[in-house]
Short mmCIF file of C-alpha atoms in Angstrom, two decimals:
data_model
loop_
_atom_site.label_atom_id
_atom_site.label_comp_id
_atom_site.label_asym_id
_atom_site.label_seq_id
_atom_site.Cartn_x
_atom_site.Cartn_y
_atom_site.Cartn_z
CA UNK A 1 -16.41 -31.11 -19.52
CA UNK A 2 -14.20 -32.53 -16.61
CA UNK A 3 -14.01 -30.79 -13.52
CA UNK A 4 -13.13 -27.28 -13.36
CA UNK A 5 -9.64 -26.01 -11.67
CA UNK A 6 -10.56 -23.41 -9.54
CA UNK A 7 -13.55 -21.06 -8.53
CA UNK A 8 -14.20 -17.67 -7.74
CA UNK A 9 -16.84 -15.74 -5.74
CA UNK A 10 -17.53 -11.86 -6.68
CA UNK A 11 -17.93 -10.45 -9.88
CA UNK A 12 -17.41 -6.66 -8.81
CA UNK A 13 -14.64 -5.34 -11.91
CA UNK A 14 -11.60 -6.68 -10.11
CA UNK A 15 -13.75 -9.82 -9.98
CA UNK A 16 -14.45 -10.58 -13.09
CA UNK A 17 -10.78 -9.47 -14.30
CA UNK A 18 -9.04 -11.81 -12.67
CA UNK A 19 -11.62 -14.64 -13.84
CA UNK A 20 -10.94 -13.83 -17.34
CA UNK A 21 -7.04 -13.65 -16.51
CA UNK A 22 -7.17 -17.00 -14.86
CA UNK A 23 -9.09 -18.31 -17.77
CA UNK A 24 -6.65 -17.74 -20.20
CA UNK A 25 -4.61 -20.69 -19.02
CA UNK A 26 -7.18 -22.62 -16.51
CA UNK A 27 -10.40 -24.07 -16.21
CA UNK A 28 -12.97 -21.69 -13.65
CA UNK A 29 -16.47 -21.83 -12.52
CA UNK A 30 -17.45 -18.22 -11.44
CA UNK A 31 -20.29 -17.01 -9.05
CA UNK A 32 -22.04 -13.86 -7.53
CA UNK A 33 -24.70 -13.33 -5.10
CA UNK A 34 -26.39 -11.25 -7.22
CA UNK A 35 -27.45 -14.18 -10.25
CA UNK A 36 -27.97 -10.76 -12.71
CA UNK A 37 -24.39 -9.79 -12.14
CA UNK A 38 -23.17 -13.57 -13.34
CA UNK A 39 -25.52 -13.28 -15.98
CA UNK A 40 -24.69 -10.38 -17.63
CA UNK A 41 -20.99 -11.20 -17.29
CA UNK A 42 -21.49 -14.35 -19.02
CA UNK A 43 -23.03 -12.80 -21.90
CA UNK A 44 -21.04 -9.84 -22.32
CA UNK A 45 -17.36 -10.30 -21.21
CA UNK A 46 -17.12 -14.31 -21.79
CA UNK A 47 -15.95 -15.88 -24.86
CA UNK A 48 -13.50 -18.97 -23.42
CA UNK A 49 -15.40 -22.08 -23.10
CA UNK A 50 -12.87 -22.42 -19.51
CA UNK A 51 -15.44 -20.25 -18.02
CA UNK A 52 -18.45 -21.93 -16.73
CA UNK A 53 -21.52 -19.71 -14.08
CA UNK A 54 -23.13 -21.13 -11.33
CA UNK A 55 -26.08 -20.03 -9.75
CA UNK A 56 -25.88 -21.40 -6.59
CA UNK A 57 -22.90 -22.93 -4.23
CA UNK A 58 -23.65 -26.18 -3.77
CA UNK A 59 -23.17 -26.21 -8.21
CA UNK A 60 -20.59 -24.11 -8.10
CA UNK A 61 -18.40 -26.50 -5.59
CA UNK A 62 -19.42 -29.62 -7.55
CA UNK A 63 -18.12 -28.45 -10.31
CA UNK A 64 -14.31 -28.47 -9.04
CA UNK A 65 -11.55 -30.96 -8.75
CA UNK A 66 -10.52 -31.68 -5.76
CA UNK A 67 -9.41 -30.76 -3.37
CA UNK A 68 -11.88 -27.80 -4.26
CA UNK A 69 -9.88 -24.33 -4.97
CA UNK A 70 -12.20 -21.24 -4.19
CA UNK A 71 -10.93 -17.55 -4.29
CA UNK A 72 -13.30 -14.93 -2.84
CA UNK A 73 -12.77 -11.34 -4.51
CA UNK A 74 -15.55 -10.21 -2.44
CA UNK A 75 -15.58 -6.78 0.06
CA UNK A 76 -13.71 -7.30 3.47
CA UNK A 77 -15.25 -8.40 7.03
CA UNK A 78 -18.33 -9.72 7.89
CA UNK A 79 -19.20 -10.37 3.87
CA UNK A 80 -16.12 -12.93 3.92
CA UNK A 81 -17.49 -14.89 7.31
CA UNK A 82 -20.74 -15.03 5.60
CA UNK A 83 -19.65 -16.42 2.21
CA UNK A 84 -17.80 -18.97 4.37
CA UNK A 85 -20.12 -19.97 6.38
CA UNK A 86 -22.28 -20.76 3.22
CA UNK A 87 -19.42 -22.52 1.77
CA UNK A 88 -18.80 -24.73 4.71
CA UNK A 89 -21.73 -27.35 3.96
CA UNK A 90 -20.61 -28.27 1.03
CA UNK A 91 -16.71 -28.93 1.41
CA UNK A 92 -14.51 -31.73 2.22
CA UNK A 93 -11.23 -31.58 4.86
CA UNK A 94 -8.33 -30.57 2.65
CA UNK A 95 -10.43 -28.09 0.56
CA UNK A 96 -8.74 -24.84 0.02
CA UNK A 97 -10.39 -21.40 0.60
CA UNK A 98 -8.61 -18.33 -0.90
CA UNK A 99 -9.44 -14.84 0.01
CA UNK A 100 -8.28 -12.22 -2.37
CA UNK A 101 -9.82 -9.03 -0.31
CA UNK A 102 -8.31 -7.00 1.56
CA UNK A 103 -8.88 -8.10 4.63
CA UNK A 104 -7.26 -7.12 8.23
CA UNK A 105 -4.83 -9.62 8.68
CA UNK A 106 -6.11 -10.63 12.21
CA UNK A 107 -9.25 -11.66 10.57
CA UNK A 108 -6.81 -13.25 8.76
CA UNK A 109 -5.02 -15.42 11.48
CA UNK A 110 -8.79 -15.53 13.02
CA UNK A 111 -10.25 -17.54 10.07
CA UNK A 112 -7.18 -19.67 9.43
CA UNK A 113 -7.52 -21.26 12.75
CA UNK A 114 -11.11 -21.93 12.47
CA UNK A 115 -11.23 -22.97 9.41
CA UNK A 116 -8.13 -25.41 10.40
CA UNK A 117 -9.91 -27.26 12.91
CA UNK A 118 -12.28 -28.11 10.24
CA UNK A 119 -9.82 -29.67 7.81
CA UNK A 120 -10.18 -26.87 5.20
CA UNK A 121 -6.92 -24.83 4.24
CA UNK A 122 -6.82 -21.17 3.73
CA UNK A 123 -4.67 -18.41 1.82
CA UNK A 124 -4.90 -14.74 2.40
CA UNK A 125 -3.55 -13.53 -0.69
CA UNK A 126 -3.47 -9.36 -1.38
CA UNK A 127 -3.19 -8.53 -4.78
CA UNK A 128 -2.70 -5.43 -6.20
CA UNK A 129 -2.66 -3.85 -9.59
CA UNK A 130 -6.17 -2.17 -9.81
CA UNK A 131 -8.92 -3.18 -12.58
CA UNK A 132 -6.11 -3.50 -15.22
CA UNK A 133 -3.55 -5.11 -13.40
CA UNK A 134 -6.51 -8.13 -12.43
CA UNK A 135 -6.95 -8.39 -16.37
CA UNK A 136 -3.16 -8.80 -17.49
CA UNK A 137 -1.24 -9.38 -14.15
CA UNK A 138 -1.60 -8.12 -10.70
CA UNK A 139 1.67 -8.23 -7.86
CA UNK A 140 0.43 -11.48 -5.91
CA UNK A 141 1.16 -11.71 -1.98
CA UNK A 142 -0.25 -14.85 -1.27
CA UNK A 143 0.42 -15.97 2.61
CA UNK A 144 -1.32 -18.99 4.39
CA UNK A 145 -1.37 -22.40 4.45
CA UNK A 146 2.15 -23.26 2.45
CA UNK A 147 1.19 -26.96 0.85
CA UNK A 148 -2.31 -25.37 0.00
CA UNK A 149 -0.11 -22.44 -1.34
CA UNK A 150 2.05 -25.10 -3.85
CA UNK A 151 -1.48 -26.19 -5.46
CA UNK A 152 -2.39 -23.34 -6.47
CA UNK A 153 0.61 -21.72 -7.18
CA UNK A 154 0.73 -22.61 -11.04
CA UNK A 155 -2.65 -20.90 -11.71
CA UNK A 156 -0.73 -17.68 -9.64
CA UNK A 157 1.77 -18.02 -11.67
CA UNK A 158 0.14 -17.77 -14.91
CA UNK A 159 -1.81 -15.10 -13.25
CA UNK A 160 0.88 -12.80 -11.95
CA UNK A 161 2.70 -9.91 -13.84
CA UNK A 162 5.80 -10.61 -15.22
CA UNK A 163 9.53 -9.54 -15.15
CA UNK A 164 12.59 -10.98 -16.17
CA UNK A 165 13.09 -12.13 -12.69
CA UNK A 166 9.87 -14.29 -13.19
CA UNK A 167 5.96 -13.71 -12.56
CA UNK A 168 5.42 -11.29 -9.46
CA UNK A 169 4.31 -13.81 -7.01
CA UNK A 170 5.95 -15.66 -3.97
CA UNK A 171 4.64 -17.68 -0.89
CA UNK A 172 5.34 -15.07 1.93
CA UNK A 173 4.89 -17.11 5.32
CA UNK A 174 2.32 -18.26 7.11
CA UNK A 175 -0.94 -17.29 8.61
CA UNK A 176 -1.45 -13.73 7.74
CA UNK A 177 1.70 -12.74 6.36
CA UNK A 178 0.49 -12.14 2.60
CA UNK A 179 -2.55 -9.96 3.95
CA UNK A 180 0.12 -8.08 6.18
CA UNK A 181 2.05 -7.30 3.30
CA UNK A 182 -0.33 -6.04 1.12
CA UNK A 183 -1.74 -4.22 4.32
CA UNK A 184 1.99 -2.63 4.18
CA UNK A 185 2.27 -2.10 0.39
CA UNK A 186 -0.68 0.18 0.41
CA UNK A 187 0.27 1.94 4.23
CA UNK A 188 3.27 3.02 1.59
CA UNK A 189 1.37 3.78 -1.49
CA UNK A 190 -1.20 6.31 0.92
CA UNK A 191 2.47 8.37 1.10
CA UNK A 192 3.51 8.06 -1.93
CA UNK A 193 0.14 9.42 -3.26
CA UNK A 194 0.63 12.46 -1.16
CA UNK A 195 3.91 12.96 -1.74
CA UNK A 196 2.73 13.19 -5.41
CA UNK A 197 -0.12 15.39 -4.63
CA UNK A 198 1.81 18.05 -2.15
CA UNK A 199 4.45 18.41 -5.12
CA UNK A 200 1.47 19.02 -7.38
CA UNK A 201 0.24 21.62 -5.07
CA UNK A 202 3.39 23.49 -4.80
CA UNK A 203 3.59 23.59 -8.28
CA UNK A 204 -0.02 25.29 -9.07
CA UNK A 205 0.02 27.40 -5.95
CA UNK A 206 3.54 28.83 -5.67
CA UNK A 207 4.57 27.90 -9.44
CA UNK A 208 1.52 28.96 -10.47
CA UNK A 209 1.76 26.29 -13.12
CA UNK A 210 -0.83 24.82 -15.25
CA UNK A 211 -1.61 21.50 -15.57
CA UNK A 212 -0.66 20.47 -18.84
CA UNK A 213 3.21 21.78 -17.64
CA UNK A 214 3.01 19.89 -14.28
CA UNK A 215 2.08 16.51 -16.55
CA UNK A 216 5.16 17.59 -19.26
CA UNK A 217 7.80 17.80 -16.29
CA UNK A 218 5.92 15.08 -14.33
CA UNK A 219 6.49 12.63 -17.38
CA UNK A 220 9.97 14.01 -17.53
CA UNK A 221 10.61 12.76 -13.98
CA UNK A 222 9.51 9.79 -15.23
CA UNK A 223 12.38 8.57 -17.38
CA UNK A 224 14.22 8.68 -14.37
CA UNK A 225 11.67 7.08 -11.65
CA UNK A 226 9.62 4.83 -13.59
CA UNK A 227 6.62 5.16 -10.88
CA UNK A 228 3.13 3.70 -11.85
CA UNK A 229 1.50 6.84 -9.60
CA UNK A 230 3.86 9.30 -11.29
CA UNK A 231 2.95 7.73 -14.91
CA UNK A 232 -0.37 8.10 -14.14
CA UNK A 233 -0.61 11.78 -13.07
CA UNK A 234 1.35 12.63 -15.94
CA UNK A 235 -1.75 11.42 -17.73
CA UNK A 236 -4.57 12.66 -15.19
CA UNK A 237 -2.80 16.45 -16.12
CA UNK A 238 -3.49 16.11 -19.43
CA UNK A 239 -6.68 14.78 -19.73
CA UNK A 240 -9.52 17.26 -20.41
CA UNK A 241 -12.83 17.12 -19.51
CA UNK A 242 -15.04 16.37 -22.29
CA UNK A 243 -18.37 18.97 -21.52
CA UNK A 244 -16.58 22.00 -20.26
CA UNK A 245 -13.01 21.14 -22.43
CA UNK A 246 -11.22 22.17 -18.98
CA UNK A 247 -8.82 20.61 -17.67
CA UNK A 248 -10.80 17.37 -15.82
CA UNK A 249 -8.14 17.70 -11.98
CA UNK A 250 -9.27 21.56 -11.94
CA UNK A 251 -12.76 20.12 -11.65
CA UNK A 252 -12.52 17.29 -9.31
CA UNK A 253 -13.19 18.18 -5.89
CA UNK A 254 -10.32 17.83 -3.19
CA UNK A 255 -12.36 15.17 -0.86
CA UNK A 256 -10.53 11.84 -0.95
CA UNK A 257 -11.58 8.74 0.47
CA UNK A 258 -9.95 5.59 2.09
CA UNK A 259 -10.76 1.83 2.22
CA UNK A 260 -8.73 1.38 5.63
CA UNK A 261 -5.76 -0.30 4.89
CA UNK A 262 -3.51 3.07 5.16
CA UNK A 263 -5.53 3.56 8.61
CA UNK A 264 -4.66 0.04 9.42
CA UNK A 265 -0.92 0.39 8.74
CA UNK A 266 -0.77 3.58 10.84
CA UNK A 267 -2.48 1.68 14.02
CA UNK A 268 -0.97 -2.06 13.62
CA UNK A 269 2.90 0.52 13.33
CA UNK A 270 1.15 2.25 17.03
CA UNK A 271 0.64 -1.56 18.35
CA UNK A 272 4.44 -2.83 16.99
CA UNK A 273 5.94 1.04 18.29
CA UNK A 274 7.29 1.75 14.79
CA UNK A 275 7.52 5.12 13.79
CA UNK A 276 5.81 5.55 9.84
CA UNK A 277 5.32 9.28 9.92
CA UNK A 278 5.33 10.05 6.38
CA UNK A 279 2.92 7.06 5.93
CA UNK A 280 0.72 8.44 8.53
CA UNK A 281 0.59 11.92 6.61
CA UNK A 282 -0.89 10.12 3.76
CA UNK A 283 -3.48 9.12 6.31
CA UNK A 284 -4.06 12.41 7.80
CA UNK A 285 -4.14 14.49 5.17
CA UNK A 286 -7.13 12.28 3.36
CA UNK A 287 -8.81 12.63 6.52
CA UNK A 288 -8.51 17.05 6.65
CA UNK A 289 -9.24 16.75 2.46
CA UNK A 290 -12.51 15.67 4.01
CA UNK A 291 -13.34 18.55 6.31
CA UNK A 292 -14.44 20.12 2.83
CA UNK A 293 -16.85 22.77 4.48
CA UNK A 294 -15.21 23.50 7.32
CA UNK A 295 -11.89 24.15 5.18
CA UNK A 296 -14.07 26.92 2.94
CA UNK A 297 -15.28 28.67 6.19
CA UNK A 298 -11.44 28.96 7.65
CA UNK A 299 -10.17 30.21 4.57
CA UNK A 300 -12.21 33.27 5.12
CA UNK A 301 -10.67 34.55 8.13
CA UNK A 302 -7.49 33.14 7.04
CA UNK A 303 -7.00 34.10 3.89
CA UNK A 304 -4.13 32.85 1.83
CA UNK A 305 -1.00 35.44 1.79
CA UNK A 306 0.12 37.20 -1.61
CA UNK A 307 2.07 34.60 -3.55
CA UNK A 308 6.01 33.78 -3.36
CA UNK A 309 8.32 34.54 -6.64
CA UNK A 310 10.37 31.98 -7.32
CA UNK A 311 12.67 30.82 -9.93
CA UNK A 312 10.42 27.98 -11.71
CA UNK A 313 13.61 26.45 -13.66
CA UNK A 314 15.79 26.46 -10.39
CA UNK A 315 12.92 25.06 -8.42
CA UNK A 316 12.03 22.02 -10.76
CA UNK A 317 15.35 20.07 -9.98
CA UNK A 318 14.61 20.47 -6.52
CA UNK A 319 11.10 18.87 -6.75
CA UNK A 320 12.56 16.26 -8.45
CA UNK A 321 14.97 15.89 -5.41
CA UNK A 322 12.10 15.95 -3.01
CA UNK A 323 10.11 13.87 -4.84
CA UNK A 324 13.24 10.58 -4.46
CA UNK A 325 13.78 11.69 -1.04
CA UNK A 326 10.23 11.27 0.18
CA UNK A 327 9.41 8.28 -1.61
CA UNK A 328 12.67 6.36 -0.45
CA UNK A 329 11.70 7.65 2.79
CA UNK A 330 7.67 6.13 2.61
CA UNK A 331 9.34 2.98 1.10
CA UNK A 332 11.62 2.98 4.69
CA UNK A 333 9.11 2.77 7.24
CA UNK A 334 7.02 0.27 5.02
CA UNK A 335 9.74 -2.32 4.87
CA UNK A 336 10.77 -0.83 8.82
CA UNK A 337 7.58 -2.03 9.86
CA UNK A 338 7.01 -5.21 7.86
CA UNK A 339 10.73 -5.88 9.74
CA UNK A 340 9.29 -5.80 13.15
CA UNK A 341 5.84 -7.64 12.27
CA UNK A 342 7.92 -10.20 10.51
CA UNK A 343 9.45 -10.50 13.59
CA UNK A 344 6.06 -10.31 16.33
CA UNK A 345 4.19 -12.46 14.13
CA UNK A 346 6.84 -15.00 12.97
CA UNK A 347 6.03 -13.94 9.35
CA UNK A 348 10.30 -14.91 8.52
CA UNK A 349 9.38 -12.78 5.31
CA UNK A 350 11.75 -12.15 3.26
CA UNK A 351 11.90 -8.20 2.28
CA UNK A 352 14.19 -8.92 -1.19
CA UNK A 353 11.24 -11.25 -2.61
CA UNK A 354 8.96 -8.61 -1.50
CA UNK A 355 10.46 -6.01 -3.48
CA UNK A 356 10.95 -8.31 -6.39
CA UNK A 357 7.15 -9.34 -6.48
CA UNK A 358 6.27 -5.67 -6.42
CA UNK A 359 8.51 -4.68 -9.51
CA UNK A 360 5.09 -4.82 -11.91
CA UNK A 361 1.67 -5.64 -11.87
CA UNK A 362 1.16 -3.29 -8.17
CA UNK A 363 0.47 0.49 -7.72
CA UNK A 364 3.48 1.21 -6.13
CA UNK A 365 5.56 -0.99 -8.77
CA UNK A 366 9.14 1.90 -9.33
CA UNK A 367 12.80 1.60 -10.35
CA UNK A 368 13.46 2.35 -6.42
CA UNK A 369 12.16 -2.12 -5.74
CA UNK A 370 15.52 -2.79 -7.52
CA UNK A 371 18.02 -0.99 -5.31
CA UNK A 372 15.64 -1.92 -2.82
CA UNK A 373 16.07 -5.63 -3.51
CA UNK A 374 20.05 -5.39 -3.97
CA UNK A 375 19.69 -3.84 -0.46
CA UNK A 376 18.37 -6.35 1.20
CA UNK A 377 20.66 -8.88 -0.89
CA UNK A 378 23.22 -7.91 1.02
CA UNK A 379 22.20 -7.94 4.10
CA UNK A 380 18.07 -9.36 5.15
CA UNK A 381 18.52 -7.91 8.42
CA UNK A 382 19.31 -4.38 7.81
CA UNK A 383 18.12 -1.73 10.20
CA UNK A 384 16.75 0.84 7.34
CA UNK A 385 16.92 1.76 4.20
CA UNK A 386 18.98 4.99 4.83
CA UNK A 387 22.40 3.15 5.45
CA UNK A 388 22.29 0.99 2.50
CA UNK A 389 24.72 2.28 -0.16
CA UNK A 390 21.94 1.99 -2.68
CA UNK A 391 20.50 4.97 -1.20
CA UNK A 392 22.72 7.02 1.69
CA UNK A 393 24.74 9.64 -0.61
CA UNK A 394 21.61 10.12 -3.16
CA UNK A 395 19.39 10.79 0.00
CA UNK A 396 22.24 13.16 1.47
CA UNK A 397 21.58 15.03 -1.87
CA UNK A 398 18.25 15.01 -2.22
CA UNK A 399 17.81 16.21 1.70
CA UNK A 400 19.66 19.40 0.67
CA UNK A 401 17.52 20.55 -1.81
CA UNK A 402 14.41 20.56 0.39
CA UNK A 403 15.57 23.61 2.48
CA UNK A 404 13.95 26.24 -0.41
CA UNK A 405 10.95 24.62 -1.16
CA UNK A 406 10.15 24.30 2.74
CA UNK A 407 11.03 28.00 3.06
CA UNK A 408 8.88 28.85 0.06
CA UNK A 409 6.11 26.51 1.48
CA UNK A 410 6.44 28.06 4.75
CA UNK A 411 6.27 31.91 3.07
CA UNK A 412 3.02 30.88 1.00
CA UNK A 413 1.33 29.10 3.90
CA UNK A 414 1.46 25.79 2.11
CA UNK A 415 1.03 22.39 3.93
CA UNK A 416 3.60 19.82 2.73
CA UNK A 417 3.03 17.20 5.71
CA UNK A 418 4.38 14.27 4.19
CA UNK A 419 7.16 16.20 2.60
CA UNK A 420 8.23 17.41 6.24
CA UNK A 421 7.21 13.77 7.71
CA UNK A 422 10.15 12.42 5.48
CA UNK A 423 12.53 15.12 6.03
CA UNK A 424 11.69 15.10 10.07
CA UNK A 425 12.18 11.24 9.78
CA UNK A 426 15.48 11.25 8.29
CA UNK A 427 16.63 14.08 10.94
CA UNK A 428 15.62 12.06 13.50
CA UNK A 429 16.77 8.57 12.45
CA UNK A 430 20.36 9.69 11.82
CA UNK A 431 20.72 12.28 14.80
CA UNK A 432 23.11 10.78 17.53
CA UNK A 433 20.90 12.90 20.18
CA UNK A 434 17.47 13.68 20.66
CA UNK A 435 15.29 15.45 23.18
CA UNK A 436 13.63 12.76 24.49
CA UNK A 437 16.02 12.68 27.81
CA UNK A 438 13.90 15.50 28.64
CA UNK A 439 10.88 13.81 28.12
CA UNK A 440 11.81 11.12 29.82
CA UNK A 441 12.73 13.68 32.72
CA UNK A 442 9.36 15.33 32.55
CA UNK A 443 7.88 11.15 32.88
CA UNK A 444 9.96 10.85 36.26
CA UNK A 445 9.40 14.03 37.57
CA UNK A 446 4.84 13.86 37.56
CA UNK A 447 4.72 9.91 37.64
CA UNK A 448 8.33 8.17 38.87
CA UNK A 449 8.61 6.34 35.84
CA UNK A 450 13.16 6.47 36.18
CA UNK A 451 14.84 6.76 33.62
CA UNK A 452 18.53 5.63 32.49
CA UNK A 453 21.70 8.09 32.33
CA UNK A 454 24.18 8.07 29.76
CA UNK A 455 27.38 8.03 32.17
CA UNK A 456 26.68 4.85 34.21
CA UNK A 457 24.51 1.64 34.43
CA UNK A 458 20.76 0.93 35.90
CA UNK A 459 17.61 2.78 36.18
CA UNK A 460 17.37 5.64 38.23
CA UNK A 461 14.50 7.98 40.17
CA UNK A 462 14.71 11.45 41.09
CA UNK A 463 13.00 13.35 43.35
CA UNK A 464 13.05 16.92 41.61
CA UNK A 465 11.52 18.89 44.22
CA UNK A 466 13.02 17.70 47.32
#
């Protein structure tokens, strides 16, 4: 056969997915470290005679066109630098490497430059869509090298999820920019997810709801919001386990675990000074879920207070309304902060594609992307989400119905950080005045740092005891 299209390195499940998506429309030559793993994905997953195993590098490049096309799907940091390294022998200047992890993007911008002083282009591409969305069409960020970008851009293409606006993939900028994004797109997904899961709470605890009616009015909601992560625990609430015939989320314990990316959006948003509170709850509140032990000791000199009646079929709407609210709000500081990184890092992304690439094929693929993208169609440069027209009167709306399910909350001892992140964030971004001329008082007063004044120009000091 001729030489193949493109290659790819790691055969974990996302892997070998997106090999056998690619393959339905190009020519690939696969590896893994691990010469079982090829093996046995040859022989049971393979049936296109455009997929053709290596078994060691030096085959696996000779086997491509060039310029050579290799995607790594491997596990972020030093695994990449090593699989690059080994890769380095055998390529030519104007190769193209393409790393589909998620890595940081300053590894990113760190490997890019290396690798450009030694003639060999390079794409940091997130992708998104989990083990299914690999198979039949993952959201694509790709971000790099732009003329490597156009080489490879038919096989993303053909790769990509699709829409009526067109397959859910776009050249983002350069350097890092795609790995920043997809950094971004899962900083918002962590508060989405808890969003989700405080609503969820709330329902079982002060509700006292079962699961099987928390997935009817979840899929309900639905309709209406046409979320992936509310889809999908509509379905989680349903599904029984199949030893016990339970109910299988009564039986999963409440530990979760993180990857870093969320924790990564939280401290690149510290570096750029952009507030993502509701984004950082998602954070947080993973990290207490994991104080497991130490939780089931409190809770015995705390115990939980006698529940809270309340009206289940007056409550439900307002759910719903804190359920839009919060998740416009997590989808605000997102696209706040990929604004100001855009801007540090001379990304020039543009926050309309973004939202249009995200629209299927990615976790946190909703009908909000499409007011979202009309949004930013109007104007590319607009402050936040909370003055476009797509959103200000619903959120107005939704705001008000929070007051009785933070009062309930607040009777039943319930945490709803995120919830309160979103609501706090809101208050704050539209209030004309805050505190902080007091803090800013307090600064001058133990360390002369001045401060300005509202009624005239220039920086002033105070001595406050004199």
């Amino acid at each position: 056969m001729s030489k193949y299209e493109i290659a790819l390195i790691g055969l974990s499940v996302m892997g070998q997915n997106l090999a056998l998506n690619i393959a339905e429309n190009h020519s690939i030559a696969v590896y893994n470290r691990t010469e079982a793993k090829t093996r046995k994905f040859m022989e049971e997953k393979v049936e296109q005679q455009q997929i053709k195993a290596s078994y060691d590098l030096k085959e696996l490049v000779s086997s491509l066109a060039k310029p050579r096309k290799i995607m790594l799907m491997i596990k972020a940091g030093e695994p990449v630098d090593l699989v690059i390294e080994s890769l380095l022998p055998y390529l030519e200047t104007g190769d193209i490497i393409i790393d589909g992890g998620n890595s940081h993007f300053k590894d990113t911008n760190r490997r890019t430059k290396q690798l450009a002083k030694k003639g060999i282009r390079y794409l940091g591409v997130g992708i998104s869509g989990g083990e299914y969305g690999a198979l039949h069409g993952p959201s694509i960020m790709p971000g790099g090298n732009k003329e490597a970008y156009q080489e490879v851009e038919a096989i993303f293409n053909n790769a990509a999820a699709k829409t009526e606006k067109g397959a859910c993939v776009s050249y983002l900028g350069p350097d890092s920019a795609g790995h920043y994004v997809k950094m971004i797109h899962n900083g918002i997904e962590y508060g989405i997810m808890e969003i989700i899961a405080e609503i969820y709470d709330y329902m079982r605890k002060v509700m006292a709801l079962e699961p099987a009616q928390m997935s009817y009015i979840f899929a309900e909601w639905n309709l209406d919001f046409q979320s992936y992560l509310v889809e999908i625990t509509a379905k989680i609430l349903q599904k029984d386990d199949p030893e016990s015939g339970k109910k299988l989320i009564n039986l999963i314990l409440d530990k979760a675990k993180h990857k870093g990316t969320g924790k990564w959006s939280v401290q690149n948003a510290l570096d750029l000074g952009v507030a993502i509170p509701t984004i950082n709850a998602g954070v947080n509140a993973r990290l207490l879920s994991a104080l497991k032990e130490e939780r089931v000791e409190n809770s015995k000199d705390f115990p939980a207070p006698d529940s809270v009646n309340v009206n289940n079929e007056l409550i439900i709407p307002r759910l719903k309304s804190a359920l839009y609210f919060a998740s416009v709000i997590a989808y605000a500081e997102g696209f706040k902060l990929l604004q100001a990184a855009s801007k540090e890092y001379n990304y020039q992304l543009n926050y309309q594609e973004i939202a249009r690439i995200w629209e299927d094929g990615c976790i946190i693929r909703s009908a909000f992307l499409e007011p979202i993208q009309k949004s930013f169609a109007v104007d590319n440069d607009l402050s936040t989400l909370i003055k476009s027209d797509q959103f200000k009167d619903k959120l107005k709306a939704a705001g008000a119905d929070l007051e009785e399910i933070f009062t309930t909350a607040a009777v039943s001892e319930l945490a709803l950080t995120a919830l309160h992140a979103a609501s706090d964030y809101f208050n704050s971004l539209k209030s004309e005045k805050l505190p902080a001329n007091l803090i800013q008082a307090q600064r001058d007063f133990f360390g002369a740092h001045t401060y300005q004044r509202r009624d005239k120009e220039g920086v002033f000091h105070t001595e406050w005891e004199a």
